Amino acid sequence: MRPEFSRKRSIFAAFFAFLPTACLAGAGLLAQGQGQAHPGEYSQTDVTAGAEVYRANCTGCHAATGDGVGTVDLRRGRFRNASSDEDLMRVISNGIPGTAMQSFKLSPNELTAIVAFIRAGFDVNARAVKVGDATRGRSLFEGKGGCTRCHRVNGRGPRSAPDLSDIGSAPGVNHRPHDVHDAHQSARARRHQGRPGRHGTAAE
């Protein structure tokens, strides 16, 4: 993977971990559908492989439904000791001292797969959005990214661009990292799709 592309994926993951009410860090937000993953998403192959890794290593304690351990519910994204994807991988690899959570010697590919499956809500037909560091996402959103110059979030900010307060629950959220990567192209595409009489639109 090219270093620049990898860096952008990391930024997208952090950015979308921050956005309020998206609840990515706690709910494993999904977007239904098939196809190649956008930056910031796990691939369908990762999700499918993760189902097998989970069944082989985790069902004994967490059950097939992910809610076999106390208040933890992996399918719904309810964790005690993790929020980001890196946290999950660390807990799986190292275990949690003083608890029944043992360490697992999984390969990097297996770790990626099992986290993808968890983020997909245990649905092998869903896309799974990567979840990064919410604190870093906030710093990008409010700082270097310059997002607050135009966007409004939870009642704060201007109204010159779409309100992002509920962006995580909006239809088509699986394309949001792509929108951030090339916002101008995405805006042009939306304007094109909305013009009356255009081939392939509802107004045709």
PDB file of C-alpha atoms in Angstrom:
ATOM      1  CA  MET A   1       0.000   0.000   0.000  1.00  0.00           C
ATOM      2  CA  ARG A   2       1.322   3.455  -0.894  1.00  0.00           C
ATOM      3  CA  PRO A   3       2.384   5.497   2.202  1.00  0.00           C
ATOM      4  CA  GLU A   4       0.306   8.514   1.117  1.00  0.00           C
ATOM      5  CA  PHE A   5      -2.838   6.416   0.672  1.00  0.00           C
ATOM      6  CA  SER A   6      -2.262   4.752   4.049  1.00  0.00           C
ATOM      7  CA  ARG A   7      -1.865   8.163   5.705  1.00  0.00           C
ATOM      8  CA  LYS A   8      -5.131   9.387   4.186  1.00  0.00           C
ATOM      9  CA  ARG A   9      -6.970   6.288   5.398  1.00  0.00           C
ATOM     10  CA  SER A  10      -5.701   7.003   8.911  1.00  0.00           C
ATOM     11  CA  ILE A  11      -6.905  10.609   8.706  1.00  0.00           C
ATOM     12  CA  PHE A  12     -10.345   9.524   7.477  1.00  0.00           C
ATOM     13  CA  ALA A  13     -10.650   7.030  10.324  1.00  0.00           C
ATOM     14  CA  ALA A  14      -9.820   9.672  12.926  1.00  0.00           C
ATOM     15  CA  PHE A  15     -12.066  12.282  11.291  1.00  0.00           C
ATOM     16  CA  PHE A  16     -15.140  10.073  11.235  1.00  0.00           C
ATOM     17  CA  ALA A  17     -14.544   8.851  14.762  1.00  0.00           C
ATOM     18  CA  PHE A  18     -15.081  12.427  15.933  1.00  0.00           C
ATOM     19  CA  LEU A  19     -18.242  13.485  14.092  1.00  0.00           C
ATOM     20  CA  PRO A  20     -21.001  13.812  16.700  1.00  0.00           C
ATOM     21  CA  THR A  21     -23.994  11.433  16.740  1.00  0.00           C
ATOM     22  CA  ALA A  22     -22.280   9.254  14.175  1.00  0.00           C
ATOM     23  CA  CYS A  23     -21.418   7.052  17.154  1.00  0.00           C
ATOM     24  CA  LEU A  24     -18.789   5.250  15.156  1.00  0.00           C
ATOM     25  CA  ALA A  25     -16.614   4.682  18.170  1.00  0.00           C
ATOM     26  CA  GLY A  26     -19.446   3.012  20.026  1.00  0.00           C
ATOM     27  CA  ALA A  27     -21.824   1.556  17.502  1.00  0.00           C
ATOM     28  CA  GLY A  28     -19.874   0.119  14.593  1.00  0.00           C
ATOM     29  CA  LEU A  29     -21.725   2.161  11.987  1.00  0.00           C
ATOM     30  CA  LEU A  30     -22.555   0.218   8.822  1.00  0.00           C
ATOM     31  CA  ALA A  31     -23.524   0.896   5.265  1.00  0.00           C
ATOM     32  CA  GLN A  32     -25.252  -1.883   3.398  1.00  0.00           C
ATOM     33  CA  GLY A  33     -24.000  -2.962   0.018  1.00  0.00           C
ATOM     34  CA  GLN A  34     -21.319  -4.710  -1.962  1.00  0.00           C
ATOM     35  CA  GLY A  35     -18.310  -3.580  -3.917  1.00  0.00           C
ATOM     36  CA  GLN A  36     -14.828  -2.238  -3.424  1.00  0.00           C
ATOM     37  CA  ALA A  37     -14.155  -0.396  -0.194  1.00  0.00           C
ATOM     38  CA  HIS A  38     -13.594   3.351  -0.210  1.00  0.00           C
ATOM     39  CA  PRO A  39     -10.759   4.834   1.832  1.00  0.00           C
ATOM     40  CA  GLY A  40     -11.793   4.514   5.456  1.00  0.00           C
ATOM     41  CA  GLU A  41     -13.691   1.265   4.949  1.00  0.00           C
ATOM     42  CA  TYR A  42     -12.802  -2.356   5.426  1.00  0.00           C
ATOM     43  CA  SER A  43     -13.132  -4.549   2.368  1.00  0.00           C
ATOM     44  CA  GLN A  44     -15.892  -7.105   1.963  1.00  0.00           C
ATOM     45  CA  THR A  45     -13.174  -9.773   2.031  1.00  0.00           C
ATOM     46  CA  ASP A  46     -12.062  -8.559   5.470  1.00  0.00           C
ATOM     47  CA  VAL A  47     -15.600  -8.745   6.841  1.00  0.00           C
ATOM     48  CA  THR A  48     -16.202 -12.252   5.489  1.00  0.00           C
ATOM     49  CA  ALA A  49     -12.847 -13.539   6.722  1.00  0.00           C
ATOM     50  CA  GLY A  50     -13.492 -11.954  10.103  1.00  0.00           C
ATOM     51  CA  ALA A  51     -16.618 -14.042  10.563  1.00  0.00           C
ATOM     52  CA  GLU A  52     -14.490 -17.193  10.356  1.00  0.00           C
ATOM     53  CA  VAL A  53     -11.827 -15.839  12.713  1.00  0.00           C
ATOM     54  CA  TYR A  54     -14.520 -14.849  15.207  1.00  0.00           C
ATOM     55  CA  ARG A  55     -16.211 -18.233  15.104  1.00  0.00           C
ATOM     56  CA  ALA A  56     -12.900 -20.011  15.626  1.00  0.00           C
ATOM     57  CA  ASN A  57     -11.673 -17.884  18.534  1.00  0.00           C
ATOM     58  CA  CYS A  58     -14.408 -15.876  20.219  1.00  0.00           C
ATOM     59  CA  THR A  59     -17.733 -17.700  20.382  1.00  0.00           C
ATOM     60  CA  GLY A  60     -16.705 -19.750  23.419  1.00  0.00           C
ATOM     61  CA  CYS A  61     -17.017 -16.671  25.644  1.00  0.00           C
ATOM     62  CA  HIS A  62     -18.700 -13.947  23.616  1.00  0.00           C
ATOM     63  CA  ALA A  63     -21.227 -16.286  21.950  1.00  0.00           C
ATOM     64  CA  ALA A  64     -22.256 -16.179  18.305  1.00  0.00           C
ATOM     65  CA  THR A  65     -24.278 -13.036  19.006  1.00  0.00           C
ATOM     66  CA  GLY A  66     -21.408 -11.126  20.639  1.00  0.00           C
ATOM     67  CA  ASP A  67     -23.234 -10.477  23.923  1.00  0.00           C
ATOM     68  CA  GLY A  68     -22.049 -13.420  26.004  1.00  0.00           C
ATOM     69  CA  VAL A  69     -19.855 -11.412  28.413  1.00  0.00           C
ATOM     70  CA  GLY A  70     -21.586  -9.116  30.900  1.00  0.00           C
ATOM     71  CA  THR A  71     -22.414  -5.695  29.498  1.00  0.00           C
ATOM     72  CA  VAL A  72     -20.124  -6.154  26.493  1.00  0.00           C
ATOM     73  CA  ASP A  73     -21.970  -6.463  23.189  1.00  0.00           C
ATOM     74  CA  LEU A  74     -19.530  -6.756  20.312  1.00  0.00           C
ATOM     75  CA  ARG A  75     -22.219  -6.776  17.642  1.00  0.00           C
ATOM     76  CA  ARG A  76     -23.639  -3.469  18.869  1.00  0.00           C
ATOM     77  CA  GLY A  77     -20.216  -1.924  19.501  1.00  0.00           C
ATOM     78  CA  ARG A  78     -20.445  -1.845  23.298  1.00  0.00           C
ATOM     79  CA  PHE A  79     -16.955  -2.343  24.737  1.00  0.00           C
ATOM     80  CA  ARG A  80     -15.398  -1.786  28.151  1.00  0.00           C
ATOM     81  CA  ASN A  81     -11.789  -1.226  27.194  1.00  0.00           C
ATOM     82  CA  ALA A  82     -11.780  -0.073  23.575  1.00  0.00           C
ATOM     83  CA  SER A  83     -13.146   2.631  21.314  1.00  0.00           C
ATOM     84  CA  SER A  84     -10.889   2.784  18.268  1.00  0.00           C
ATOM     85  CA  ASP A  85      -9.968  -0.091  15.982  1.00  0.00           C
ATOM     86  CA  GLU A  86      -6.413   0.011  17.316  1.00  0.00           C
ATOM     87  CA  ASP A  87      -7.798  -0.400  20.839  1.00  0.00           C
ATOM     88  CA  LEU A  88      -9.716  -3.490  19.761  1.00  0.00           C
ATOM     89  CA  MET A  89      -6.658  -5.028  18.128  1.00  0.00           C
ATOM     90  CA  ARG A  90      -4.586  -4.324  21.226  1.00  0.00           C
ATOM     91  CA  VAL A  91      -7.137  -5.950  23.544  1.00  0.00           C
ATOM     92  CA  ILE A  92      -7.413  -9.001  21.297  1.00  0.00           C
ATOM     93  CA  SER A  93      -3.631  -9.341  21.049  1.00  0.00           C
ATOM     94  CA  ASN A  94      -2.744  -8.646  24.690  1.00  0.00           C
ATOM     95  CA  GLY A  95      -5.851  -9.665  26.583  1.00  0.00           C
ATOM     96  CA  ILE A  96      -7.008  -7.856  29.737  1.00  0.00           C
ATOM     97  CA  PRO A  97      -5.107  -8.778  32.924  1.00  0.00           C
ATOM     98  CA  GLY A  98      -7.318  -9.818  35.809  1.00  0.00           C
ATOM     99  CA  THR A  99     -10.197 -10.826  33.563  1.00  0.00           C
ATOM    100  CA  ALA A 100     -11.181 -13.852  31.526  1.00  0.00           C
ATOM    101  CA  MET A 101     -10.111 -12.017  28.372  1.00  0.00           C
ATOM    102  CA  GLN A 102      -7.032 -13.906  27.251  1.00  0.00           C
ATOM    103  CA  SER A 103      -4.521 -12.881  24.600  1.00  0.00           C
ATOM    104  CA  PHE A 104      -4.754 -14.261  21.071  1.00  0.00           C
ATOM    105  CA  LYS A 105      -1.795 -14.716  18.752  1.00  0.00           C
ATOM    106  CA  LEU A 106      -3.450 -13.651  15.530  1.00  0.00           C
ATOM    107  CA  SER A 107      -1.736 -12.434  12.388  1.00  0.00           C
ATOM    108  CA  PRO A 108      -2.165  -8.793  11.291  1.00  0.00           C
ATOM    109  CA  ASN A 109      -4.560  -9.958   8.572  1.00  0.00           C
ATOM    110  CA  GLU A 110      -6.622 -11.926  11.090  1.00  0.00           C
ATOM    111  CA  LEU A 111      -6.768  -8.948  13.449  1.00  0.00           C
ATOM    112  CA  THR A 112      -7.915  -6.692  10.636  1.00  0.00           C
ATOM    113  CA  ALA A 113     -10.537  -9.229   9.609  1.00  0.00           C
ATOM    114  CA  ILE A 114     -12.017  -9.747  13.058  1.00  0.00           C
ATOM    115  CA  VAL A 115     -12.266  -5.998  13.714  1.00  0.00           C
ATOM    116  CA  ALA A 116     -13.902  -5.557  10.309  1.00  0.00           C
ATOM    117  CA  PHE A 117     -16.472  -8.210  11.236  1.00  0.00           C
ATOM    118  CA  ILE A 118     -17.170  -6.501  14.563  1.00  0.00           C
ATOM    119  CA  ARG A 119     -17.514  -3.090  12.899  1.00  0.00           C
ATOM    120  CA  ALA A 120     -19.910  -4.619  10.378  1.00  0.00           C
ATOM    121  CA  GLY A 121     -22.198  -5.610  13.234  1.00  0.00           C
ATOM    122  CA  PHE A 122     -21.622  -9.316  12.523  1.00  0.00           C
ATOM    123  CA  ASP A 123     -23.261  -8.881   9.113  1.00  0.00           C
ATOM    124  CA  VAL A 124     -21.076 -10.422   6.399  1.00  0.00           C
ATOM    125  CA  ASN A 125     -23.079  -8.557   3.738  1.00  0.00           C
ATOM    126  CA  ALA A 126     -22.368  -5.121   5.213  1.00  0.00           C
ATOM    127  CA  ARG A 127     -19.579  -2.649   4.718  1.00  0.00           C
ATOM    128  CA  ALA A 128     -17.661  -1.681   7.823  1.00  0.00           C
ATOM    129  CA  VAL A 129     -16.334   1.813   8.474  1.00  0.00           C
ATOM    130  CA  LYS A 130     -12.968   2.082  10.182  1.00  0.00           C
ATOM    131  CA  VAL A 131     -12.975   3.823  13.532  1.00  0.00           C
ATOM    132  CA  GLY A 132      -9.995   5.912  14.536  1.00  0.00           C
ATOM    133  CA  ASP A 133      -8.997   8.268  17.327  1.00  0.00           C
ATOM    134  CA  ALA A 134     -11.860  10.655  18.107  1.00  0.00           C
ATOM    135  CA  THR A 135      -9.523  13.165  19.771  1.00  0.00           C
ATOM    136  CA  ARG A 136      -7.349  13.316  16.673  1.00  0.00           C
ATOM    137  CA  GLY A 137     -10.473  13.616  14.547  1.00  0.00           C
ATOM    138  CA  ARG A 138     -11.629  16.619  16.553  1.00  0.00           C
ATOM    139  CA  SER A 139      -8.253  18.317  16.152  1.00  0.00           C
ATOM    140  CA  LEU A 140      -8.403  17.745  12.385  1.00  0.00           C
ATOM    141  CA  PHE A 141     -11.998  18.934  12.154  1.00  0.00           C
ATOM    142  CA  GLU A 142     -11.479  22.076  14.223  1.00  0.00           C
ATOM    143  CA  GLY A 143      -7.863  22.735  13.218  1.00  0.00           C
ATOM    144  CA  LYS A 144      -5.889  21.703  10.160  1.00  0.00           C
ATOM    145  CA  GLY A 145      -8.936  20.468   8.265  1.00  0.00           C
ATOM    146  CA  GLY A 146     -10.623  23.857   8.525  1.00  0.00           C
ATOM    147  CA  CYS A 147     -14.053  22.201   8.556  1.00  0.00           C
ATOM    148  CA  THR A 148     -15.586  24.596  11.082  1.00  0.00           C
ATOM    149  CA  ARG A 149     -15.111  27.516   8.683  1.00  0.00           C
ATOM    150  CA  CYS A 150     -18.118  26.250   6.736  1.00  0.00           C
ATOM    151  CA  HIS A 151     -19.806  23.370   8.559  1.00  0.00           C
ATOM    152  CA  ARG A 152     -22.087  23.460  11.582  1.00  0.00           C
ATOM    153  CA  VAL A 153     -22.029  20.700  14.237  1.00  0.00           C
ATOM    154  CA  ASN A 154     -24.428  20.431  17.186  1.00  0.00           C
ATOM    155  CA  GLY A 155     -25.490  24.061  16.975  1.00  0.00           C
ATOM    156  CA  ARG A 156     -21.984  25.473  16.600  1.00  0.00           C
ATOM    157  CA  GLY A 157     -20.538  26.946  13.421  1.00  0.00           C
ATOM    158  CA  PRO A 158     -21.773  28.729  10.289  1.00  0.00           C
ATOM    159  CA  ARG A 159     -24.475  27.578   7.904  1.00  0.00           C
ATOM    160  CA  SER A 160     -22.591  28.059   4.635  1.00  0.00           C
ATOM    161  CA  ALA A 161     -22.195  24.283   4.162  1.00  0.00           C
ATOM    162  CA  PRO A 162     -24.252  21.239   5.212  1.00  0.00           C
ATOM    163  CA  ASP A 163     -24.846  20.679   8.932  1.00  0.00           C
ATOM    164  CA  LEU A 164     -22.811  17.614   9.932  1.00  0.00           C
ATOM    165  CA  SER A 165     -24.481  16.930  13.279  1.00  0.00           C
ATOM    166  CA  ASP A 166     -26.268  13.821  12.028  1.00  0.00           C
ATOM    167  CA  ILE A 167     -23.845  12.847   9.291  1.00  0.00           C
ATOM    168  CA  GLY A 168     -23.215   9.406  10.748  1.00  0.00           C
ATOM    169  CA  SER A 169     -26.823   8.313  10.408  1.00  0.00           C
ATOM    170  CA  ALA A 170     -27.375   9.792   6.951  1.00  0.00           C
ATOM    171  CA  PRO A 171     -28.053   7.531   3.940  1.00  0.00           C
ATOM    172  CA  GLY A 172     -24.976   6.804   1.885  1.00  0.00           C
ATOM    173  CA  VAL A 173     -22.576   7.259   4.787  1.00  0.00           C
ATOM    174  CA  ASN A 174     -20.356   4.605   3.232  1.00  0.00           C
ATOM    175  CA  HIS A 175     -19.269   7.223   0.705  1.00  0.00           C
ATOM    176  CA  ARG A 176     -18.410   9.955   3.218  1.00  0.00           C
ATOM    177  CA  PRO A 177     -14.651   9.268   3.403  1.00  0.00           C
ATOM    178  CA  HIS A 178     -14.568   9.488  -0.404  1.00  0.00           C
ATOM    179  CA  ASP A 179     -16.398  12.825  -0.217  1.00  0.00           C
ATOM    180  CA  VAL A 180     -13.761  14.206   2.152  1.00  0.00           C
ATOM    181  CA  HIS A 181     -10.962  12.930  -0.082  1.00  0.00           C
ATOM    182  CA  ASP A 182     -12.307  14.847  -3.086  1.00  0.00           C
ATOM    183  CA  ALA A 183     -14.965  17.233  -1.857  1.00  0.00           C
ATOM    184  CA  HIS A 184     -15.080  19.293  -5.064  1.00  0.00           C
ATOM    185  CA  GLN A 185     -15.683  16.253  -7.243  1.00  0.00           C
ATOM    186  CA  SER A 186     -18.370  14.978  -4.857  1.00  0.00           C
ATOM    187  CA  ALA A 187     -20.133  18.346  -4.898  1.00  0.00           C
ATOM    188  CA  ARG A 188     -20.059  18.435  -8.689  1.00  0.00           C
ATOM    189  CA  ALA A 189     -21.497  14.924  -8.802  1.00  0.00           C
ATOM    190  CA  ARG A 190     -24.356  15.848  -6.478  1.00  0.00           C
ATOM    191  CA  ARG A 191     -25.197  18.954  -8.521  1.00  0.00           C
ATOM    192  CA  HIS A 192     -25.142  16.896 -11.704  1.00  0.00           C
ATOM    193  CA  GLN A 193     -27.430  14.231 -10.247  1.00  0.00           C
ATOM    194  CA  GLY A 194     -29.901  16.821  -9.051  1.00  0.00           C
ATOM    195  CA  ARG A 195     -30.424  18.634 -12.344  1.00  0.00           C
ATOM    196  CA  PRO A 196     -33.911  18.039 -13.818  1.00  0.00           C
ATOM    197  CA  GLY A 197     -34.081  15.860 -16.888  1.00  0.00           C
ATOM    198  CA  ARG A 198     -30.626  14.363 -16.551  1.00  0.00           C
ATOM    199  CA  HIS A 199     -30.343  10.796 -17.768  1.00  0.00           C
ATOM    200  CA  GLY A 200     -30.460   8.332 -14.893  1.00  0.00           C
ATOM    201  CA  THR A 201     -32.104  10.665 -12.360  1.00  0.00           C
ATOM    202  CA  ALA A 202     -35.557  10.540 -10.810  1.00  0.00           C
ATOM    203  CA  ALA A 203     -36.455  13.690 -12.741  1.00  0.00           C
ATOM    204  CA  GLU A 204     -35.888  12.051 -16.104  1.00  0.00           C
TER     205      GLU A 204
END
